[in-house]
Coordinates of C-alpha atoms and ligand atoms in Angstrom, one line a residue:
M1 CA 14.0 13.6 -26.5
K2 CA 10.7 14.9 -27.9
K3 CA 9.9 18.1 -26.1
K4 CA 6.2 17.9 -25.4
Y5 CA 4.3 20.9 -24.2
S6 CA 1.2 20.2 -22.2
I7 CA -0.6 21.4 -19.2
F8 CA 1.2 18.7 -17.1
S9 CA 4.7 19.6 -18.4
I10 CA 4.1 23.3 -17.7
A11 CA 2.9 22.5 -14.2
K12 CA 5.9 20.1 -13.6
N13 CA 8.4 22.7 -14.8
A14 CA 6.7 25.4 -12.7
L15 CA 7.8 23.5 -9.6
S16 CA 11.5 24.0 -10.6
S17 CA 11.0 27.6 -11.6
H18 CA 11.2 26.7 -15.3
Q19 CA 15.0 25.9 -15.0
E20 CA 14.7 22.3 -16.2
W21 CA 13.3 22.7 -19.7
P22 CA 15.6 20.9 -22.2
K23 CA 17.2 23.1 -24.9
M24 CA 14.9 23.5 -27.8
W25 CA 17.5 22.5 -30.4
R26 CA 21.2 21.5 -30.4
S27 CA 24.1 23.7 -31.5
P28 CA 26.2 21.3 -33.6
E29 CA 29.4 22.1 -35.5
P30 CA 28.9 21.5 -39.3
R31 CA 29.7 18.1 -40.7
E32 CA 31.8 17.7 -43.8
F33 CA 28.9 16.7 -45.9
Y34 CA 25.1 16.9 -46.1
D35 CA 22.6 15.6 -48.5
V36 CA 20.9 19.0 -48.3
I37 CA 22.1 22.4 -47.0
I38 CA 19.4 25.1 -46.6
I39 CA 20.9 28.6 -46.5
G40 CA 18.7 30.8 -44.2
G41 CA 17.2 30.0 -40.8
G42 CA 14.0 32.0 -41.3
G43 CA 10.6 30.4 -41.2
H44 CA 10.8 29.2 -44.8
G45 CA 14.2 27.6 -44.5
L46 CA 13.5 25.9 -41.1
G47 CA 10.1 24.8 -42.4
T48 CA 11.7 23.3 -45.5
A49 CA 14.1 21.3 -43.4
Y50 CA 11.2 20.2 -41.2
Y51 CA 9.1 18.9 -44.2
L52 CA 12.2 17.4 -45.9
A53 CA 12.8 15.3 -42.8
K54 CA 9.1 14.6 -42.0
E55 CA 7.6 14.0 -45.4
F56 CA 10.6 12.8 -47.4
G57 CA 12.6 10.9 -44.8
L58 CA 15.8 12.9 -45.4
K59 CA 17.9 13.1 -42.3
N60 CA 21.3 14.4 -43.3
I61 CA 20.3 18.1 -43.6
A62 CA 21.8 21.3 -42.3
V63 CA 20.2 24.7 -42.0
I64 CA 22.9 27.4 -41.9
E65 CA 22.0 30.8 -40.6
K66 CA 24.4 33.8 -40.5
G67 CA 22.8 35.3 -37.4
W68 CA 20.1 33.8 -35.1
L69 CA 17.0 31.9 -36.0
G70 CA 14.2 34.1 -37.2
G71 CA 16.4 37.2 -37.0
G72 CA 15.6 38.1 -40.6
N73 CA 12.2 39.0 -42.0
T74 CA 10.5 36.2 -40.1
G75 CA 11.1 38.1 -36.8
R76 CA 10.5 41.5 -38.3
N77 CA 7.2 41.2 -40.0
T78 CA 3.7 42.3 -39.1
T79 CA 2.5 38.6 -39.4
I80 CA -0.6 39.2 -41.5
I81 CA -1.9 35.9 -42.9
R82 CA -4.4 35.6 -45.7
S83 CA -4.9 33.8 -49.0
N84 CA -7.1 36.2 -51.0
Y85 CA -4.9 36.5 -54.0
L86 CA -6.2 37.2 -57.5
W87 CA -4.7 34.5 -59.8
D88 CA -5.5 30.8 -59.5
D89 CA -1.8 29.9 -59.1
S90 CA -1.3 32.3 -56.2
A91 CA -4.6 31.5 -54.6
H92 CA -3.8 27.8 -54.6
L93 CA -0.3 28.4 -53.1
Y94 CA -1.5 30.8 -50.3
E95 CA -4.6 28.7 -49.5
H96 CA -2.4 25.6 -49.2
S97 CA -0.4 27.6 -46.7
L98 CA -3.5 28.9 -44.8
K99 CA -4.7 25.3 -44.4
L100 CA -1.4 24.3 -43.0
W101 CA -1.5 27.3 -40.6
E102 CA -4.9 26.1 -39.4
N103 CA -3.3 22.9 -38.0
L104 CA 0.3 24.1 -37.4
S105 CA 0.2 24.4 -33.6
N106 CA -1.1 20.8 -33.4
D107 CA 1.4 19.6 -36.0
L108 CA 4.4 21.1 -34.2
N109 CA 2.9 20.6 -30.7
Y110 CA 4.0 24.2 -30.2
N111 CA 1.6 27.2 -30.0
V112 CA 2.3 29.5 -32.9
M113 CA -0.6 31.6 -31.7
F114 CA -2.4 31.7 -35.0
S115 CA -5.4 33.9 -34.4
Q116 CA -8.1 34.0 -37.2
R117 CA -9.5 37.4 -36.5
G118 CA -10.1 38.3 -40.2
V119 CA -8.3 40.6 -42.6
M120 CA -9.8 43.6 -44.3
N121 CA -8.5 45.3 -47.4
L122 CA -9.9 48.8 -47.8
A123 CA -11.1 50.3 -51.0
H124 CA -10.6 54.1 -51.3
N125 CA -11.6 54.9 -54.9
E126 CA -13.6 53.5 -57.8
H127 CA -10.7 51.6 -59.1
D128 CA -10.1 49.9 -55.8
I129 CA -13.7 48.9 -55.6
K130 CA -13.6 47.3 -59.0
E131 CA -10.3 45.6 -58.4
I132 CA -11.3 44.3 -54.9
K133 CA -14.7 43.1 -56.1
R134 CA -13.0 41.2 -59.0
R135 CA -10.6 39.7 -56.5
I136 CA -13.5 38.6 -54.2
S137 CA -15.2 36.8 -57.1
A138 CA -11.9 35.1 -58.1
N139 CA -11.4 34.0 -54.5
N140 CA -14.9 32.6 -54.2
L141 CA -14.4 30.7 -57.5
N142 CA -11.3 29.1 -55.8
G143 CA -13.3 28.2 -52.7
I144 CA -11.6 30.9 -50.6
D145 CA -13.7 32.8 -48.1
S146 CA -13.8 36.4 -49.2
L147 CA -16.7 38.9 -49.0
W148 CA -17.5 42.5 -49.6
L149 CA -18.1 44.8 -46.7
S150 CA -20.0 48.1 -47.1
K151 CA -18.8 51.2 -45.4
E152 CA -21.5 50.7 -42.7
E153 CA -20.4 47.2 -42.1
I154 CA -16.8 48.3 -41.8
Q155 CA -17.9 51.0 -39.2
Q156 CA -19.6 48.3 -37.2
K157 CA -16.5 46.1 -37.1
V158 CA -14.0 48.9 -36.6
P159 CA -15.9 51.9 -35.0
I160 CA -12.7 53.9 -34.5
M161 CA -12.2 54.2 -38.2
N162 CA -12.7 57.5 -39.9
T163 CA -14.3 56.6 -43.2
D164 CA -15.4 60.0 -44.6
N165 CA -13.4 63.0 -43.5
L166 CA -10.0 62.2 -45.1
R167 CA -8.0 62.4 -48.3
Y168 CA -8.9 58.9 -49.4
P169 CA -12.4 58.1 -48.1
V170 CA -13.2 54.5 -47.2
L171 CA -15.8 53.2 -49.7
G172 CA -15.8 49.5 -48.7
A173 CA -13.5 46.6 -48.2
S174 CA -12.9 42.9 -48.8
F175 CA -12.9 40.7 -45.8
Q176 CA -11.4 37.3 -45.3
P177 CA -12.7 35.8 -42.0
R178 CA -10.1 33.0 -42.0
G179 CA -7.2 35.4 -42.2
G180 CA -5.4 36.7 -39.2
V181 CA -2.0 36.9 -37.5
A182 CA 0.4 34.5 -35.8
R183 CA 3.4 34.8 -33.4
H184 CA 6.5 35.1 -35.7
D185 CA 9.2 33.8 -33.4
A186 CA 7.1 30.8 -32.4
V187 CA 6.9 29.8 -36.1
A188 CA 10.7 29.8 -36.5
W189 CA 11.2 28.1 -33.1
G190 CA 8.5 25.5 -33.6
F191 CA 9.9 24.4 -37.0
A192 CA 13.5 24.5 -35.6
M193 CA 12.7 22.3 -32.6
R194 CA 10.9 19.6 -34.5
A195 CA 13.4 19.6 -37.3
D196 CA 16.2 19.3 -34.8
E197 CA 14.4 16.3 -33.2
M198 CA 14.4 14.6 -36.6
G199 CA 18.2 15.0 -36.8
V200 CA 18.5 18.2 -38.8
D201 CA 21.6 20.2 -37.8
I202 CA 20.7 23.8 -37.2
I203 CA 23.9 25.9 -37.3
Q204 CA 23.6 29.5 -36.2
N205 CA 26.3 32.1 -36.7
C206 CA 27.4 30.4 -39.9
E207 CA 27.4 32.7 -42.9
A208 CA 27.3 31.3 -46.5
H209 CA 30.0 33.2 -48.4
Q210 CA 30.0 31.3 -51.7
I211 CA 27.9 28.6 -53.4
K212 CA 30.4 26.4 -55.2
T213 CA 29.6 24.5 -58.4
K214 CA 31.6 22.4 -60.8
N215 CA 30.6 21.3 -64.3
G216 CA 27.1 22.6 -63.8
K217 CA 26.6 20.7 -60.5
I218 CA 26.5 21.8 -56.9
E219 CA 29.7 21.1 -54.9
G220 CA 28.9 22.8 -51.6
V221 CA 28.9 26.0 -49.7
E222 CA 31.9 28.0 -48.5
T223 CA 30.9 29.3 -45.1
S224 CA 32.4 31.2 -42.1
K225 CA 32.8 27.8 -40.5
G226 CA 34.6 26.3 -43.5
F227 CA 33.7 24.5 -46.7
I228 CA 30.7 22.1 -46.4
R229 CA 30.0 19.7 -49.2
A230 CA 26.4 18.9 -50.3
N231 CA 24.4 17.2 -53.0
K232 CA 21.7 19.8 -52.9
V233 CA 21.6 23.4 -51.7
G234 CA 18.4 25.4 -51.1
V235 CA 18.8 29.1 -50.8
V236 CA 16.1 30.8 -48.7
A237 CA 17.8 34.0 -47.6
S238 CA 15.1 36.5 -48.5
G239 CA 16.6 39.9 -49.2
H240 CA 20.1 38.4 -49.6
T241 CA 19.2 35.6 -52.0
G242 CA 20.2 37.7 -55.1
V243 CA 23.7 38.3 -53.7
L244 CA 24.2 34.6 -52.8
A245 CA 22.9 33.5 -56.3
E246 CA 25.5 35.6 -57.9
T247 CA 28.2 33.7 -56.1
A248 CA 27.1 30.7 -58.1
G249 CA 26.8 32.7 -61.3
V250 CA 23.0 32.9 -61.3
R251 CA 21.3 36.2 -61.9
L252 CA 17.9 36.4 -60.3
P253 CA 15.2 39.0 -61.3
L254 CA 15.1 40.4 -57.7
Q255 CA 15.3 43.8 -56.2
S256 CA 16.1 44.1 -52.4
K257 CA 14.4 47.0 -50.6
P258 CA 13.9 47.9 -47.0
L259 CA 10.3 47.5 -45.6
Q260 CA 9.5 49.0 -42.2
A261 CA 7.1 48.4 -39.3
L262 CA 6.4 50.0 -36.0
V263 CA 4.7 49.2 -32.7
S264 CA 3.0 51.5 -30.4
E265 CA 2.8 51.6 -26.6
P266 CA 0.3 48.9 -25.4
I267 CA -3.3 49.9 -24.9
K268 CA -6.5 48.2 -24.0
P269 CA -8.2 46.1 -26.8
I270 CA -9.4 48.5 -29.5
I271 CA -9.2 46.7 -32.8
D272 CA -10.0 43.0 -33.1
T273 CA -9.3 42.4 -36.8
V274 CA -6.5 43.3 -39.2
V275 CA -7.0 46.3 -41.5
M276 CA -4.9 46.9 -44.6
S277 CA -4.9 49.7 -47.1
S278 CA -2.5 49.5 -50.0
A279 CA -3.6 52.8 -51.3
V280 CA -2.3 54.7 -48.3
H281 CA 0.3 52.1 -47.4
A282 CA -0.7 51.4 -43.8
Y283 CA -1.9 48.3 -42.1
V284 CA -2.6 47.6 -38.5
S285 CA -3.5 44.9 -36.0
Q286 CA -3.3 44.7 -32.2
S287 CA -1.0 42.3 -30.5
D288 CA -2.0 40.2 -27.5
K289 CA 0.2 42.6 -25.4
G290 CA -2.0 45.5 -26.6
E291 CA 0.6 47.1 -28.9
L292 CA -0.6 48.3 -32.3
V293 CA 1.5 46.6 -34.9
I294 CA 1.7 49.0 -37.9
G295 CA 3.2 48.1 -41.3
A296 CA 4.5 50.7 -43.7
G297 CA 5.6 50.6 -47.4
T298 CA 8.9 49.9 -49.0
D299 CA 11.6 52.5 -49.7
S300 CA 11.7 53.4 -53.4
Y301 CA 15.3 52.4 -53.8
N302 CA 17.4 49.3 -53.3
S303 CA 19.3 48.9 -50.1
F304 CA 20.5 46.4 -47.6
T305 CA 20.3 48.6 -44.5
Q306 CA 17.7 47.1 -42.2
R307 CA 16.4 50.6 -41.4
G308 CA 14.5 52.3 -44.1
G309 CA 13.7 56.0 -44.9
F310 CA 12.1 58.3 -42.4
D311 CA 9.8 59.7 -45.1
V312 CA 8.1 56.3 -45.3
I313 CA 7.3 56.3 -41.6
E314 CA 6.0 59.8 -41.8
D315 CA 3.6 58.8 -44.7
T316 CA 2.4 55.8 -42.8
I317 CA 1.8 57.7 -39.5
R318 CA 0.0 60.4 -41.4
A319 CA -2.3 57.8 -43.1
M320 CA -2.8 56.0 -39.7
V321 CA -3.8 59.2 -37.9
E322 CA -6.2 60.1 -40.8
L323 CA -7.8 56.7 -40.7
Y324 CA -7.9 56.5 -36.9
P325 CA -7.8 60.0 -35.4
V326 CA -8.1 58.3 -31.9
F327 CA -4.4 57.2 -32.4
G328 CA -3.3 60.8 -32.8
K329 CA -1.6 61.1 -29.4
M330 CA -0.2 57.6 -29.1
K331 CA 3.5 57.0 -28.6
M332 CA 5.5 54.7 -30.8
L333 CA 7.7 52.2 -29.0
R334 CA 9.9 50.8 -31.7
Q335 CA 10.5 51.0 -35.4
W336 CA 12.6 48.6 -37.6
G337 CA 13.2 47.5 -41.1
G338 CA 13.8 44.2 -43.0
I339 CA 15.1 43.7 -46.5
V340 CA 12.5 42.2 -48.8
D341 CA 13.3 40.7 -52.1
I342 CA 10.8 41.6 -54.8
C343 CA 10.2 40.0 -58.2
P344 CA 8.9 42.1 -61.2
D345 CA 5.5 40.3 -61.0
A346 CA 5.3 40.5 -57.1
S347 CA 5.2 36.7 -57.0
P348 CA 7.7 34.4 -55.4
I349 CA 10.3 32.1 -57.0
I350 CA 10.2 28.4 -55.8
S351 CA 12.4 26.7 -58.3
K352 CA 15.4 24.7 -59.3
C353 CA 17.7 26.3 -61.8
D354 CA 20.2 25.3 -64.5
I355 CA 22.8 24.2 -61.9
D356 CA 22.1 20.6 -60.9
G357 CA 21.2 20.5 -57.2
L358 CA 20.7 24.3 -56.7
F359 CA 17.3 25.5 -55.7
F360 CA 15.8 28.9 -54.8
N361 CA 12.9 30.0 -52.6
C362 CA 12.7 33.8 -52.7
G363 CA 11.0 36.8 -54.1
W364 CA 8.3 36.9 -51.3
G365 CA 8.5 40.6 -51.2
T366 CA 6.4 42.2 -48.5
G367 CA 4.1 39.2 -48.0
G368 CA 5.9 35.9 -47.5
F369 CA 5.2 35.3 -43.8
K370 CA 1.7 34.1 -44.6
A371 CA 3.2 31.6 -47.0
T372 CA 5.7 30.1 -44.5
P373 CA 4.3 26.6 -44.1
G374 CA 3.0 26.2 -47.6
S375 CA 6.2 27.6 -49.2
A376 CA 8.3 25.3 -47.0
N377 CA 6.1 22.3 -47.8
V378 CA 6.2 22.6 -51.6
F379 CA 9.9 23.7 -51.6
A380 CA 10.8 20.5 -49.7
H381 CA 8.9 18.6 -52.4
T382 CA 10.8 20.4 -55.1
I383 CA 14.2 19.7 -53.5
A384 CA 13.4 16.0 -52.6
K385 CA 11.9 15.1 -56.0
N386 CA 14.0 17.5 -58.2
Q387 CA 10.8 18.8 -59.7
P388 CA 8.1 21.2 -58.5
H389 CA 5.0 20.2 -56.6
H390 CA 2.0 21.0 -58.8
I391 CA 1.2 24.0 -56.5
N392 CA 4.5 25.7 -57.1
A393 CA 5.0 24.8 -60.8
A394 CA 3.9 28.3 -61.9
F395 CA 6.5 29.9 -59.7
S396 CA 9.6 28.5 -61.4
L397 CA 12.3 30.7 -62.9
D398 CA 11.2 29.7 -66.4
R399 CA 8.4 32.2 -66.2
F400 CA 10.8 35.1 -66.7
V401 CA 11.8 33.5 -70.0
S402 CA 8.4 32.3 -71.2
G403 CA 6.7 35.6 -70.0
K404 CA 4.0 33.6 -68.2
L405 CA 4.2 35.9 -65.2
V406 CA 1.9 35.7 -62.1
D407 CA 1.1 39.4 -61.8
E408 CA 0.0 39.9 -58.2
H409 CA 0.8 43.6 -57.7
G410 CA -2.8 44.3 -56.8
A411 CA -3.1 41.7 -54.1
A412 CA 0.4 42.0 -52.6
A413 CA 0.6 43.4 -49.1
V414 CA 1.6 46.9 -50.2
A415 CA 2.0 48.3 -53.7
H416 CA 5.6 47.9 -55.0
Ligands
LIG22 C1 8.5 45.1 -41.9 C2 8.0 43.9 -42.6 C3 6.7 43.6 -42.5 C4 6.2 42.4 -43.2 N1 4.9 42.1 -43.0 C5 4.4 40.9 -43.5 C6 3.1 40.5 -43.2 O1 2.3 41.2 -42.5 N2 2.6 39.4 -43.8 C7 3.4 38.6 -44.6 O2 2.9 37.6 -45.1 N3 4.7 38.9 -44.8 C8 5.2 40.1 -44.3 N4 6.5 40.5 -44.5 C9 7.3 39.6 -45.4 C10 7.8 38.4 -44.7 O3 8.5 38.8 -43.4 C11 8.9 37.6 -45.5 O4 8.4 37.4 -46.8 C12 9.1 36.2 -44.8 O5 9.3 36.4 -43.4 C13 10.4 35.6 -45.4 O6 10.7 34.5 -44.7 P1 12.1 33.8 -45.0 O7 12.2 32.7 -44.1 O8 12.2 33.6 -46.5 O9 13.2 35.0 -44.8 P2 13.9 35.4 -43.5 O10 13.1 35.3 -42.3 O11 14.5 36.8 -43.8 O12 15.1 34.4 -43.4 C14 16.2 34.4 -44.2 C15 17.4 34.2 -43.4 O13 18.6 34.0 -44.2 C16 19.7 34.5 -43.4 N5 20.8 34.8 -44.3 C17 20.9 35.8 -45.2 N6 22.1 35.7 -45.9 C18 22.7 34.6 -45.4 C19 24.0 34.0 -45.6 N7 24.8 34.6 -46.5 N8 24.3 32.9 -44.9 C20 23.5 32.4 -44.0 N9 22.3 32.9 -43.7 C21 21.9 34.0 -44.4 C22 19.1 35.7 -42.7 O14 19.9 36.1 -41.6 C23 17.7 35.3 -42.4 O15 17.6 34.8 -41.1 C24 7.0 41.6 -43.9 C25 8.4 41.9 -44.0 C26 8.9 43.0 -43.3 C27 10.4 43.3 -43.4

């Protein structure tokens, strides 16, 4: 049954104290065989299954997730969405995604709370100014909304910001008005619900142990719920993709590192945009509940502990308090980490590989949430057609052989 959300269904269910809502998705046991298995029940994996079913008519699909849906980076990120990347290839990919975000709640009939409150990237030195202005020009040439804000204009938008009296003075910023934030869980749940309705089996608590291949072709996946045969396997396991690839004998150019975030106690509305600074590694927005959502940088070493080093939090808080002295006495409620997978050029991999039927979607580093619908959409195309969509052609594994890298270190969320 299609789960419709409308003012009438909410009113009707209110009469039964919201006890009668149907389950959002089934919890099936795995079948013996699927046309496609997606490993990883984050936003990208669930979205891929959704678009495979919706746009390519495939129905015999499973998403296997070792924990719970969205329990990886999808549910751990600071949800900043923008498309102001430097190079054409990235700009097209992230803008494709941003356009899908703009209609995602309608498409899924589920409110992903996409809020286009604008995203600011601060410049703290002459180099930042040159790099950011260059990026604005490149964005404009690609039809992406991006403009330069003077220090005075920043002060008008964010009066609580200290622009002068700090280690790295604020000299200006880029601003993308169509950027913003969304509700991370809702993205995973919305894709899951609609994929389930189209017959996709979403199997939680099912860990992929080994990707099995024979004579250069995919055979299936050995999982904690037994062996499952498949014609095609898409690996979308973010920080754990490199480990899974190795079980199939594929070595990916990825490093996995912890990235941390924090939220403060809730306060009244104080900041109505998103402000990022890659120079001091701090970015902030305010959630609808009033908490400040604060993002930090990555640890400098590889690790799989979803925690991260305390020194990184200290650096971030120091930068936050310098930039916003008014936050000096606030209490932090929670801190957590996620494992991000980073490519040498800070761009993702959305690609098939030498093994027939095996596909990878990974390397999103610190900034893949914004790409969720776009990445899922072009990855579904890549899996269904056995060849990339023109939007993700530049993000294939071949680039690490040809040297045609898409170097986005400057436009990535934080420097890494
Ligand atoms: C603290 C933090 C802040 C961030 N902030 C932003 C931001 O502001 N904006 C932005 O655009 N991006 C941000 N990111 C990055 C973003 O979260 C990720 O790039 C994006 O969510 C990746 O989505 P995904 O679906 O590929 O991965 P995930 O959501 O991590 O999903 C992968 C899933 O695979 C599962 N899995 C792993 N191994 C296996 C296995 N062996 N078997 C079965 N399942 C497995 C995991 O449990 C996980 O659920 C941030 C990340 C972190 C950690």
